[in-house]
Amino acid sequence: MKAIPILAATALASTLFGAAAFAQTGQPEVKHIGDFVVRCFPVKSVAPCDMYEDRANRETGQRVLTFSLAYMPSGNRYILQVSVPLGVSIEKGVVIAGGSYTSPALQFRRCDQAGCYVEVAVNKDLLDNFAKLGNDAKIRVVPDGGGKAVDFPFSFDGFSAAHDDMVASNKAKAATAEELQAAQAAAQAQQQAAQPAPAK
Protein backbone atom coordinates (compact mmCIF):
# COMPACT_ATOMS: atom_id res chain seq x y z
CA MET A 1 0.00 0.00 0.00
CA LYS A 2 1.33 3.44 -0.86
CA ALA A 3 2.06 5.52 2.20
CA ILE A 4 0.42 8.86 2.93
CA PRO A 5 2.46 11.26 5.10
CA ILE A 6 1.24 11.04 8.67
CA LEU A 7 0.57 14.78 9.04
CA ALA A 8 -1.45 14.85 5.83
CA ALA A 9 -3.38 11.77 6.88
CA THR A 10 -4.14 13.24 10.30
CA ALA A 11 -5.29 16.54 8.81
CA LEU A 12 -7.47 14.74 6.29
CA ALA A 13 -8.99 12.53 8.97
CA SER A 14 -9.79 15.60 11.04
CA THR A 15 -11.45 17.24 8.03
CA LEU A 16 -13.57 14.26 7.03
CA PHE A 17 -14.60 13.01 10.46
CA GLY A 18 -15.18 16.55 11.66
CA ALA A 19 -17.45 16.96 8.66
CA ALA A 20 -19.11 13.63 9.45
CA ALA A 21 -19.89 14.74 13.00
CA PHE A 22 -21.33 17.97 11.61
CA ALA A 23 -23.28 15.99 9.04
CA GLN A 24 -24.90 13.59 11.49
CA THR A 25 -27.33 16.20 12.78
CA GLY A 26 -30.18 14.90 10.61
CA GLN A 27 -31.58 11.55 9.58
CA PRO A 28 -29.58 10.12 6.66
CA GLU A 29 -30.84 8.62 3.45
CA VAL A 30 -29.85 4.96 3.58
CA LYS A 31 -29.42 2.28 0.97
CA HIS A 32 -28.66 -1.36 1.87
CA ILE A 33 -26.14 -2.98 -0.47
CA GLY A 34 -24.97 -6.43 0.55
CA ASP A 35 -23.88 -6.22 4.18
CA PHE A 36 -23.18 -2.49 3.93
CA VAL A 37 -25.36 0.57 4.32
CA VAL A 38 -24.64 3.66 2.20
CA ARG A 39 -25.63 6.70 4.29
CA CYS A 40 -26.01 10.26 3.02
CA PHE A 41 -26.58 13.00 5.60
CA PRO A 42 -28.69 16.07 4.69
CA VAL A 43 -26.21 18.92 5.24
CA LYS A 44 -23.25 20.51 3.50
CA SER A 45 -20.10 18.42 3.94
CA VAL A 46 -16.98 17.59 1.94
CA ALA A 47 -18.05 13.94 2.34
CA PRO A 48 -21.76 13.73 3.21
CA CYS A 49 -21.98 10.01 2.39
CA ASP A 50 -20.22 6.94 3.73
CA MET A 51 -20.53 3.17 3.51
CA TYR A 52 -21.04 1.61 6.91
CA GLU A 53 -21.30 -1.75 8.62
CA ASP A 54 -21.44 -2.69 12.28
CA ARG A 55 -21.30 -5.92 14.22
CA ALA A 56 -22.94 -6.62 17.58
CA ASN A 57 -22.55 -9.21 20.32
CA ARG A 58 -25.15 -11.88 19.59
CA GLU A 59 -25.92 -12.42 23.26
CA THR A 60 -26.15 -8.83 24.49
CA GLY A 61 -26.90 -6.95 21.27
CA GLN A 62 -24.16 -4.48 22.18
CA ARG A 63 -22.27 -3.03 19.22
CA VAL A 64 -18.64 -4.15 19.27
CA LEU A 65 -17.32 -3.12 15.88
CA THR A 66 -17.98 -0.47 13.23
CA PHE A 67 -16.47 0.08 9.78
CA SER A 68 -16.98 3.32 7.85
CA LEU A 69 -15.42 4.38 4.55
CA ALA A 70 -15.85 7.93 3.23
CA TYR A 71 -14.68 9.64 0.04
CA MET A 72 -13.86 13.31 -0.45
CA PRO A 73 -14.21 14.24 -4.15
CA SER A 74 -12.42 17.59 -3.84
CA GLY A 75 -9.24 15.86 -2.70
CA ASN A 76 -9.81 12.47 -4.36
CA ARG A 77 -9.14 10.89 -0.98
CA TYR A 78 -10.59 8.04 1.07
CA ILE A 79 -10.76 7.91 4.86
CA LEU A 80 -11.36 4.67 6.72
CA GLN A 81 -12.68 4.53 10.28
CA VAL A 82 -12.78 1.27 12.25
CA SER A 83 -13.90 1.20 15.87
CA VAL A 84 -13.23 -1.67 18.28
CA PRO A 85 -13.77 -2.13 22.04
CA LEU A 86 -11.44 -0.77 24.68
CA GLY A 87 -8.75 -3.02 26.09
CA VAL A 88 -6.79 -3.49 22.87
CA SER A 89 -3.08 -2.98 22.26
CA ILE A 90 -2.68 0.51 20.83
CA GLU A 91 0.75 -0.36 19.43
CA LYS A 92 -0.49 -3.38 17.44
CA GLY A 93 -3.34 -1.55 15.70
CA VAL A 94 -5.97 -3.32 13.60
CA VAL A 95 -5.38 -5.91 10.88
CA ILE A 96 -8.02 -6.88 8.29
CA ALA A 97 -7.62 -10.37 6.87
CA GLY A 98 -9.39 -12.89 4.69
CA GLY A 99 -8.29 -15.80 2.52
CA SER A 100 -4.62 -15.31 1.64
CA TYR A 101 -4.74 -11.54 2.23
CA THR A 102 -3.62 -9.73 5.38
CA SER A 103 -3.59 -5.93 5.49
CA PRO A 104 -0.81 -3.85 7.00
CA ALA A 105 -1.47 -2.87 10.62
CA LEU A 106 -3.78 0.15 10.71
CA GLN A 107 -2.85 2.39 13.61
CA PHE A 108 -5.28 3.75 16.17
CA ARG A 109 -5.77 7.51 16.22
CA ARG A 110 -7.79 7.94 19.42
CA CYS A 111 -9.84 6.22 22.12
CA ASP A 112 -12.83 7.37 24.15
CA GLN A 113 -15.29 5.75 26.55
CA ALA A 114 -16.96 3.88 23.67
CA GLY A 115 -13.85 2.30 22.15
CA CYS A 116 -10.69 2.85 20.12
CA TYR A 117 -10.65 4.17 16.57
CA VAL A 118 -8.57 3.78 13.46
CA GLU A 119 -9.06 6.94 11.37
CA VAL A 120 -6.67 6.85 8.46
CA ALA A 121 -6.32 7.97 4.86
CA VAL A 122 -6.16 4.94 2.55
CA ASN A 123 -5.40 4.42 -1.12
CA LYS A 124 -7.45 2.59 -3.72
CA ASP A 125 -5.14 -0.44 -3.78
CA LEU A 126 -6.12 -1.31 -0.20
CA LEU A 127 -9.80 -1.01 -1.12
CA ASP A 128 -9.28 -3.26 -4.15
CA ASN A 129 -8.01 -5.94 -1.75
CA PHE A 130 -11.02 -5.45 0.53
CA ALA A 131 -13.32 -6.00 -2.45
CA LYS A 132 -11.90 -9.54 -2.85
CA LEU A 133 -12.45 -10.65 0.73
CA GLY A 134 -16.08 -11.80 0.60
CA ASN A 135 -18.18 -12.66 3.64
CA ASP A 136 -15.61 -14.57 5.72
CA ALA A 137 -13.14 -11.83 6.66
CA LYS A 138 -11.72 -11.00 10.08
CA ILE A 139 -10.88 -7.75 11.83
CA ARG A 140 -8.04 -8.64 14.17
CA VAL A 141 -6.81 -6.91 17.32
CA VAL A 142 -4.40 -7.87 20.10
CA PRO A 143 -5.46 -7.49 23.75
CA ASP A 144 -3.70 -4.87 25.81
CA GLY A 145 -0.85 -6.54 27.68
CA GLY A 146 -0.33 -9.17 25.00
CA GLY A 147 -1.88 -12.56 24.52
CA LYS A 148 -3.57 -14.25 21.59
CA ALA A 149 -5.02 -12.06 18.85
CA VAL A 150 -8.81 -11.71 18.76
CA ASP A 151 -10.63 -12.02 15.43
CA PHE A 152 -13.98 -10.28 14.94
CA PRO A 153 -15.95 -11.87 12.07
CA PHE A 154 -16.70 -9.38 9.31
CA SER A 155 -18.27 -9.47 5.86
CA PHE A 156 -17.24 -7.53 2.77
CA ASP A 157 -20.23 -8.83 0.80
CA GLY A 158 -21.44 -6.00 -1.45
CA PHE A 159 -18.28 -3.93 -0.89
CA SER A 160 -17.64 -3.03 -4.56
CA ALA A 161 -21.24 -2.04 -5.29
CA ALA A 162 -21.54 -0.09 -2.04
CA HIS A 163 -18.22 1.65 -2.75
CA ASP A 164 -19.31 2.71 -6.23
CA ASP A 165 -22.66 4.00 -4.94
CA MET A 166 -20.99 5.90 -2.08
CA VAL A 167 -18.42 7.53 -4.37
CA ALA A 168 -21.07 8.53 -6.93
CA SER A 169 -23.31 9.93 -4.18
CA ASN A 170 -20.45 11.99 -2.74
CA LYS A 171 -19.56 13.34 -6.17
CA ALA A 172 -23.17 14.43 -6.61
CA LYS A 173 -23.76 15.84 -3.11
CA ALA A 174 -20.42 16.95 -1.64
CA ALA A 175 -19.70 20.57 -0.87
CA THR A 176 -16.33 22.08 -1.63
CA ALA A 177 -14.10 23.01 1.28
CA GLU A 178 -14.94 26.67 0.65
CA GLU A 179 -18.69 25.98 0.71
CA LEU A 180 -18.30 24.02 3.94
CA GLN A 181 -16.35 26.82 5.60
CA ALA A 182 -18.99 29.32 4.53
CA ALA A 183 -21.78 27.10 5.93
CA GLN A 184 -19.96 26.67 9.23
CA ALA A 185 -19.28 30.42 9.46
CA ALA A 186 -22.96 31.13 8.82
CA ALA A 187 -23.99 28.66 11.52
CA GLN A 188 -21.60 30.27 14.00
CA ALA A 189 -22.94 33.72 13.14
CA GLN A 190 -26.50 32.50 13.76
CA GLN A 191 -25.49 31.09 17.14
CA GLN A 192 -23.81 34.33 18.12
CA ALA A 193 -26.81 36.37 16.98
CA ALA A 194 -29.11 34.16 19.08
CA GLN A 195 -27.11 34.76 22.25
CA PRO A 196 -28.56 37.42 24.57
CA ALA A 197 -26.71 40.71 24.71
CA PRO A 198 -24.59 41.21 27.84
CA ALA A 199 -26.26 43.20 30.59
CA LYS A 200 -25.14 46.81 30.88
PDB file of C-alpha atoms in Angstrom, residues 27-41 49-53 157-170 172-173:
ATOM      1  CA  GLN A  27     -31.581  11.548   9.583  1.00  0.00           C
ATOM      2  CA  PRO A  28     -29.580  10.121   6.658  1.00  0.00           C
ATOM      3  CA  GLU A  29     -30.840   8.623   3.454  1.00  0.00           C
ATOM      4  CA  VAL A  30     -29.852   4.959   3.584  1.00  0.00           C
ATOM      5  CA  LYS A  31     -29.417   2.276   0.973  1.00  0.00           C
ATOM      6  CA  HIS A  32     -28.661  -1.359   1.871  1.00  0.00           C
ATOM      7  CA  ILE A  33     -26.141  -2.978  -0.469  1.00  0.00           C
ATOM      8  CA  GLY A  34     -24.968  -6.432   0.551  1.00  0.00           C
ATOM      9  CA  ASP A  35     -23.878  -6.221   4.179  1.00  0.00           C
ATOM     10  CA  PHE A  36     -23.180  -2.492   3.927  1.00  0.00           C
ATOM     11  CA  VAL A  37     -25.361   0.574   4.318  1.00  0.00           C
ATOM     12  CA  VAL A  38     -24.638   3.656   2.200  1.00  0.00           C
ATOM     13  CA  ARG A  39     -25.633   6.695   4.286  1.00  0.00           C
ATOM     14  CA  CYS A  40     -26.009  10.264   3.016  1.00  0.00           C
ATOM     15  CA  PHE A  41     -26.582  13.003   5.595  1.00  0.00           C
ATOM     16  CA  CYS A  49     -21.983  10.011   2.391  1.00  0.00           C
ATOM     17  CA  ASP A  50     -20.222   6.938   3.732  1.00  0.00           C
ATOM     18  CA  MET A  51     -20.526   3.170   3.515  1.00  0.00           C
ATOM     19  CA  TYR A  52     -21.042   1.612   6.913  1.00  0.00           C
ATOM     20  CA  GLU A  53     -21.300  -1.750   8.623  1.00  0.00           C
ATOM     21  CA  ASP A 157     -20.227  -8.834   0.800  1.00  0.00           C
ATOM     22  CA  GLY A 158     -21.435  -6.002  -1.452  1.00  0.00           C
ATOM     23  CA  PHE A 159     -18.281  -3.935  -0.895  1.00  0.00           C
ATOM     24  CA  SER A 160     -17.642  -3.034  -4.555  1.00  0.00           C
ATOM     25  CA  ALA A 161     -21.238  -2.037  -5.285  1.00  0.00           C
ATOM     26  CA  ALA A 162     -21.538  -0.086  -2.038  1.00  0.00           C
ATOM     27  CA  HIS A 163     -18.218   1.647  -2.745  1.00  0.00           C
ATOM     28  CA  ASP A 164     -19.307   2.706  -6.229  1.00  0.00           C
ATOM     29  CA  ASP A 165     -22.657   3.998  -4.939  1.00  0.00           C
ATOM     30  CA  MET A 166     -20.994   5.905  -2.075  1.00  0.00           C
ATOM     31  CA  VAL A 167     -18.422   7.528  -4.368  1.00  0.00           C
ATOM     32  CA  ALA A 168     -21.073   8.528  -6.932  1.00  0.00           C
ATOM     33  CA  SER A 169     -23.305   9.934  -4.177  1.00  0.00           C
ATOM     34  CA  ASN A 170     -20.451  11.993  -2.740  1.00  0.00           C
ATOM     35  CA  ALA A 172     -23.175  14.429  -6.607  1.00  0.00           C
ATOM     36  CA  LYS A 173     -23.761  15.838  -3.113  1.00  0.00           C
TER      37      LYS A 173
END
